[in-house]
PDB file of C-alpha atoms in Angstrom:
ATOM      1  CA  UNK A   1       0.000   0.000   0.000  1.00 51.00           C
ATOM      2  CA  UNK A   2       2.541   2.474   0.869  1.00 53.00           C
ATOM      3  CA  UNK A   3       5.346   1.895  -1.821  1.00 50.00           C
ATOM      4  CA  UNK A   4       7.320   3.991  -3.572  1.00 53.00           C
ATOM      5  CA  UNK A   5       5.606   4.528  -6.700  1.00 48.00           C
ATOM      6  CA  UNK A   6       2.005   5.207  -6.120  1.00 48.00           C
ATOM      7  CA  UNK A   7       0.784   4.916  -9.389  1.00 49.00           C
ATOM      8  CA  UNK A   8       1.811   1.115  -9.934  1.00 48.00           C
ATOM      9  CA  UNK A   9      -0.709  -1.292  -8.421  1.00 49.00           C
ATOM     10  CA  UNK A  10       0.475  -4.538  -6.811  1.00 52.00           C
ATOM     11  CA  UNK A  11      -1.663  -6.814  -9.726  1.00 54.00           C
ATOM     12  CA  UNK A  12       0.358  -4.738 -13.084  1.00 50.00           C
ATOM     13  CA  UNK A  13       2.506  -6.797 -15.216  1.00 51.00           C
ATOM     14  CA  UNK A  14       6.165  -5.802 -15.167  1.00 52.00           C
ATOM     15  CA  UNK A  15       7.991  -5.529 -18.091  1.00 53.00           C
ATOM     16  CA  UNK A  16      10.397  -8.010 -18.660  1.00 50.00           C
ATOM     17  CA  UNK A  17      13.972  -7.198 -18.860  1.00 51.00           C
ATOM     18  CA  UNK A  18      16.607  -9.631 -20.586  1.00 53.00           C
ATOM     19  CA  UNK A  19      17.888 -10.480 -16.959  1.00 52.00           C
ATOM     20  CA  UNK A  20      14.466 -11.855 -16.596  1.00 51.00           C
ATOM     21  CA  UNK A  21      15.144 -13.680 -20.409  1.00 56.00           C
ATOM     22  CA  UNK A  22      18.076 -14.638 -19.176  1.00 59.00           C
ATOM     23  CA  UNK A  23      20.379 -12.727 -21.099  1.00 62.00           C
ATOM     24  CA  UNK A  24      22.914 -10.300 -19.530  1.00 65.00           C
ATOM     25  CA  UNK A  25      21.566  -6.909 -19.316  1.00 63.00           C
ATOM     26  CA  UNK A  26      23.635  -4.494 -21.425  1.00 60.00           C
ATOM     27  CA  UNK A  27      22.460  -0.858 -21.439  1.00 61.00           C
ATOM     28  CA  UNK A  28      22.013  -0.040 -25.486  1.00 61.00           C
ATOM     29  CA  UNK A  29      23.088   3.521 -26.065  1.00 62.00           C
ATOM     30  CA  UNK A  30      19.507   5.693 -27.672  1.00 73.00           C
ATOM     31  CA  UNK A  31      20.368   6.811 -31.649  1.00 89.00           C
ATOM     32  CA  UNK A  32      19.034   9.143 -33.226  1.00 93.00           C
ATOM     33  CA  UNK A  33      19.692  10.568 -36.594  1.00 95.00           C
ATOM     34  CA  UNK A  34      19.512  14.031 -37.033  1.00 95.00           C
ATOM     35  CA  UNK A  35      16.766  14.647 -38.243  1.00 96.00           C
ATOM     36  CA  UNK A  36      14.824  12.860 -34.904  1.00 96.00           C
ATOM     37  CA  UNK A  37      17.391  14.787 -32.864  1.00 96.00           C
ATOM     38  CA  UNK A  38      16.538  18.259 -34.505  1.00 97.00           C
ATOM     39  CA  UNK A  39      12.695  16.868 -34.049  1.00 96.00           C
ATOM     40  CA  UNK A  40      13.046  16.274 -30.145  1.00 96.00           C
ATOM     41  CA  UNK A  41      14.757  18.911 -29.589  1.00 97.00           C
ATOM     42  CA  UNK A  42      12.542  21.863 -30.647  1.00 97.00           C
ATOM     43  CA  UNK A  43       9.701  20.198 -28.802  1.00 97.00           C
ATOM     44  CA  UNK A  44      12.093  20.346 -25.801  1.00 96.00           C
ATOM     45  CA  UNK A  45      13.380  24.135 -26.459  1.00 95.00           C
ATOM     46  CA  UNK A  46       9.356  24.796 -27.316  1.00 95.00           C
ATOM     47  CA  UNK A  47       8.759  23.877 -23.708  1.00 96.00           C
ATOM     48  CA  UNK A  48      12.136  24.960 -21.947  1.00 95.00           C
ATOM     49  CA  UNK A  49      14.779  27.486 -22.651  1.00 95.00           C
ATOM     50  CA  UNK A  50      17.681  25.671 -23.642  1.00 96.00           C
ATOM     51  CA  UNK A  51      21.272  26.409 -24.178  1.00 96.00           C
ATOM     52  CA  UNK A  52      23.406  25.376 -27.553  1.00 97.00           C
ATOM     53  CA  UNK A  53      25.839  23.183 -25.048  1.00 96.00           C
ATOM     54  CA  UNK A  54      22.728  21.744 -23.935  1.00 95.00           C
ATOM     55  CA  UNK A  55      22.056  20.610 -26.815  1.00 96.00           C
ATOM     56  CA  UNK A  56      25.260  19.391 -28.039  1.00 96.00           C
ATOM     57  CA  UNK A  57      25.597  17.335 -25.060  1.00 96.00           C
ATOM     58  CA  UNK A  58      22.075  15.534 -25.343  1.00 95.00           C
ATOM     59  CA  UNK A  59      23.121  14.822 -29.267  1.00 96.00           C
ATOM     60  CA  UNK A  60      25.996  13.253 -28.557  1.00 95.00           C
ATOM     61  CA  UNK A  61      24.597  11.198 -25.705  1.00 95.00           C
ATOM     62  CA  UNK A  62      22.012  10.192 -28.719  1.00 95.00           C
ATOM     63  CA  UNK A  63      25.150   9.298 -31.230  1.00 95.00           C
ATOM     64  CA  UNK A  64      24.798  12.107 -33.613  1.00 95.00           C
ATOM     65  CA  UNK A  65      28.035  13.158 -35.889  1.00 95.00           C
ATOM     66  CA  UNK A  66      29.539  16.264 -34.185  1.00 95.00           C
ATOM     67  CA  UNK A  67      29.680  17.710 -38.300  1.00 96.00           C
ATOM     68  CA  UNK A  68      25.364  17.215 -37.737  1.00 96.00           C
ATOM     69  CA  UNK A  69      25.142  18.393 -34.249  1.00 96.00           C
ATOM     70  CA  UNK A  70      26.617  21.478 -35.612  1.00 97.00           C
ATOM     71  CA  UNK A  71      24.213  21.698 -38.467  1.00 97.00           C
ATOM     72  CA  UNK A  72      21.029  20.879 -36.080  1.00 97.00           C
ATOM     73  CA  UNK A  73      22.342  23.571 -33.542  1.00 97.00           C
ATOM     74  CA  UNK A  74      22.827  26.675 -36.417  1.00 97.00           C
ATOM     75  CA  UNK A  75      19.387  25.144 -37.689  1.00 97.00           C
ATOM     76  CA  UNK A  76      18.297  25.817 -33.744  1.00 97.00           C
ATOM     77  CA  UNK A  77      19.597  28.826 -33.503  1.00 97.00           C
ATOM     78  CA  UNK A  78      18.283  30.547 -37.071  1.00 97.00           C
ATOM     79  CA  UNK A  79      14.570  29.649 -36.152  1.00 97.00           C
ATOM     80  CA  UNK A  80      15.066  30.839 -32.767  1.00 96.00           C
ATOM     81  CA  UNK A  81      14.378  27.738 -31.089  1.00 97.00           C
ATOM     82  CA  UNK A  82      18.335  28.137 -29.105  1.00 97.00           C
ATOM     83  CA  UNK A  83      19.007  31.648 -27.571  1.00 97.00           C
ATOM     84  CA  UNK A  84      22.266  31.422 -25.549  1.00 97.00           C
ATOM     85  CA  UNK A  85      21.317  35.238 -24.702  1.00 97.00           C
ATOM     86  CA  UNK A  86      18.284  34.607 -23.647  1.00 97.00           C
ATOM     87  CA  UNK A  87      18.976  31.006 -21.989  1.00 97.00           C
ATOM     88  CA  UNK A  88      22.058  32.958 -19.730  1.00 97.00           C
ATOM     89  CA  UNK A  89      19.239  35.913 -18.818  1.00 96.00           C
ATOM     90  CA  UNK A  90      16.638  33.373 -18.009  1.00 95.00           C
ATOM     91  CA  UNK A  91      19.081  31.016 -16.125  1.00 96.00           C
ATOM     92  CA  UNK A  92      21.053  34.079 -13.857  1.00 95.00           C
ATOM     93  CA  UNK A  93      17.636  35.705 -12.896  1.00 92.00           C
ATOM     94  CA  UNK A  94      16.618  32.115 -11.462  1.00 93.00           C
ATOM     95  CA  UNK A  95      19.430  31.175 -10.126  1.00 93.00           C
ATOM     96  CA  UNK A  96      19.946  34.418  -8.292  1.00 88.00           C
ATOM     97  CA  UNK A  97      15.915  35.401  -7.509  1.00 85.00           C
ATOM     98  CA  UNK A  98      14.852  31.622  -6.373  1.00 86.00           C
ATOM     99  CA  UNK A  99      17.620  29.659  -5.455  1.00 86.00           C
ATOM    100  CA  UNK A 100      19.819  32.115  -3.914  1.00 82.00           C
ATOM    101  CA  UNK A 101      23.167  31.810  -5.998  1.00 88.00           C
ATOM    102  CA  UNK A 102      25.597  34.493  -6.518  1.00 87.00           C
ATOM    103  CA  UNK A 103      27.437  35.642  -9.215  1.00 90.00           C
ATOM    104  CA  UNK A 104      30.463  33.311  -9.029  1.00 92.00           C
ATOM    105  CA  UNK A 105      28.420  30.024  -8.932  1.00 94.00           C
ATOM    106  CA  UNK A 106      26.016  31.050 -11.730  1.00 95.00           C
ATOM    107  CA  UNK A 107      29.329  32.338 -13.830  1.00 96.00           C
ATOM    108  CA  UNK A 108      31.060  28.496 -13.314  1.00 96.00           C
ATOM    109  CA  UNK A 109      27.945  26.870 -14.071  1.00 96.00           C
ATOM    110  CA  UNK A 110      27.074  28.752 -17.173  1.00 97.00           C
ATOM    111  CA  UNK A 111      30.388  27.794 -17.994  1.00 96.00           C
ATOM    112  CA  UNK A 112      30.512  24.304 -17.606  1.00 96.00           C
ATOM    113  CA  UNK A 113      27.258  24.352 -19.957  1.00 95.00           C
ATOM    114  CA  UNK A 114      29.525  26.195 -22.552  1.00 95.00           C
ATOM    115  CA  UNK A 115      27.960  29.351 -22.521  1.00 96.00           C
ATOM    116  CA  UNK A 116      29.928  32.163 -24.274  1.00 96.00           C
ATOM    117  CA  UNK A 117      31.742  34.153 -21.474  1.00 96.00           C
ATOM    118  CA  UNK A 118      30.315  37.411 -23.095  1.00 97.00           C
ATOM    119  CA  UNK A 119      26.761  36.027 -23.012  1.00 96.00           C
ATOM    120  CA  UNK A 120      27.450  34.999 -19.096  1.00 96.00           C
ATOM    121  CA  UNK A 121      28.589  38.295 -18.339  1.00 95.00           C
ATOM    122  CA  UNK A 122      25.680  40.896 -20.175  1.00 95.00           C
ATOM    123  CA  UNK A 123      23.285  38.138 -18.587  1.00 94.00           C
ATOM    124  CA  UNK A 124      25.107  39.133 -14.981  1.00 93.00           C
ATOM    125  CA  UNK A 125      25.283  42.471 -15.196  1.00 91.00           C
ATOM    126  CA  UNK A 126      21.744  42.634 -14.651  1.00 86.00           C
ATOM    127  CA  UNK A 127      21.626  41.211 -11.317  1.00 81.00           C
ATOM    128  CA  UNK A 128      20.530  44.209  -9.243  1.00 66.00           C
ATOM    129  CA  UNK A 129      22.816  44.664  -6.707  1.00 62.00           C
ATOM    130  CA  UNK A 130      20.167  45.109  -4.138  1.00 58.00           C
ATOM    131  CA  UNK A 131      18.756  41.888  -4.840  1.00 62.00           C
ATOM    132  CA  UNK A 132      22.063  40.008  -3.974  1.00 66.00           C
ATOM    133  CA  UNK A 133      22.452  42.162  -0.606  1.00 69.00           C
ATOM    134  CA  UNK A 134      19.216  41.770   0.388  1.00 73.00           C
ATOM    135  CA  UNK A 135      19.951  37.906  -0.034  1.00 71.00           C
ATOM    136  CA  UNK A 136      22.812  38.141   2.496  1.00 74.00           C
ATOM    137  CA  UNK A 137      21.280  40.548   4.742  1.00 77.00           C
ATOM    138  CA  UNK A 138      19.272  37.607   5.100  1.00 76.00           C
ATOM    139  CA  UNK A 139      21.492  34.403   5.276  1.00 73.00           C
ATOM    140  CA  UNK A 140      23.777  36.454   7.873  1.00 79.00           C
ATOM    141  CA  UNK A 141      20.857  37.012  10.389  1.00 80.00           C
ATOM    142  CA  UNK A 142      19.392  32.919  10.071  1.00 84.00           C
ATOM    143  CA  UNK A 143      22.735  31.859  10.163  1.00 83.00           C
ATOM    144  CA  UNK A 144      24.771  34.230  12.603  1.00 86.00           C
ATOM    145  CA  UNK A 145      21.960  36.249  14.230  1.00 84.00           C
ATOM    146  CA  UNK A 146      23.687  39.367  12.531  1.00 81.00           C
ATOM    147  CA  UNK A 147      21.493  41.824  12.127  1.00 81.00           C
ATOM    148  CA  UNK A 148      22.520  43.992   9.012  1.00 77.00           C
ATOM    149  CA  UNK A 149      20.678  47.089   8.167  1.00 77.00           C
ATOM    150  CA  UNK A 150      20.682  48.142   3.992  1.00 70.00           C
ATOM    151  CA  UNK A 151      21.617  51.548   3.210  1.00 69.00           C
ATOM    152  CA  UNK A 152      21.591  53.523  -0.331  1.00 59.00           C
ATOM    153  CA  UNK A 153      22.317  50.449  -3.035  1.00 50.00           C
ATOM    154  CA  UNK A 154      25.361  52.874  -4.155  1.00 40.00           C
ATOM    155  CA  UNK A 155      27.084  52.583  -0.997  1.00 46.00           C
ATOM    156  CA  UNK A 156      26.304  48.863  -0.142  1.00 50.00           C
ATOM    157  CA  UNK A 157      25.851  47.459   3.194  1.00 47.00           C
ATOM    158  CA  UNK A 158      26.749  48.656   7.030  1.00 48.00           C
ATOM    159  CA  UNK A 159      26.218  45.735   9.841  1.00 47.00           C
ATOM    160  CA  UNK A 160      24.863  46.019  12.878  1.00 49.00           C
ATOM    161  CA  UNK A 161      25.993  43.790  15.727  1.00 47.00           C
ATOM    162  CA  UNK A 162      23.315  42.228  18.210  1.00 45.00           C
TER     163      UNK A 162
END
């Protein structure tokens, strides 16, 4: 009654697996030519933003050419499906608004997805400062008890000691 997955019921037939054959199981890599992986991929970037390393990655994970990857990336890109622009501005002001990153972490992680360093930084330069001191304002009172009073955004922060 109380398992895991909640939507399987205890009578459903399982799918058999080759262990259950008897035959060793071997992961099989997915294919996909590129014209599937150009396919699946603007229904993905239709319902998420999606950067062009994103992309890549998930194509070669699928066993496309890196000559087609290319060609189904540019094809991305021209029909607006790929913004790395608009993936970085999307991606900082989430990271930073709802899940409390700074500028540093957001810059490495954008990087490791093979964003453009120019891209990363317009997309950071429109963190509002206030935003991110308001953030530690915060995280230095629940963690120290510091109680930190914000002054003009221009002249950043003055603490306050309990």
């Amino acid at each position: 009654c109380c398992g895991r997955y909640k939507f399987q019921t205890p009578n459903a037939p399982m799918r058999k697996t080759l262990t259950d054959i008897g035959g060793e199981r071997t992961p099989q890599p997915r294919t996909k030519t590129p014209e599937q992986a150009l396919s699946s991929l603007m229904r993905q970037c239709a319902r998420a933003e999606r950067c062009s390393g994103d992309a890549l990655r998930l194509m070669k994970r699928w066993g496309v050419a890196d000559d087609d990857a290319r060609e189904v990336v540019e094809r991305l890109v021209r029909e607006r499906f790929i913004d790395d622009q608009r993936y970085a501005d999307a991606y900082v002001r989430e990271k930073s608004r709802f899940g409390g990153w700074g500028a540093h972490k957001i810059r490495l992680s954008l990087r490791a997805k093979r964003v453009a360093p120019e891209v990363v930084e317009r997309a950071l330069s429109k963190i509002e400062r206030g935003d991110s001191a308001e953030h530690l304002a915060h995280h230095l009172h629940e963690k120290y008890g510091v109680k930190v009073e914000l002054t003009h955004r221009e002249q950043g922060i003055s603490t306050i000691l309990n």
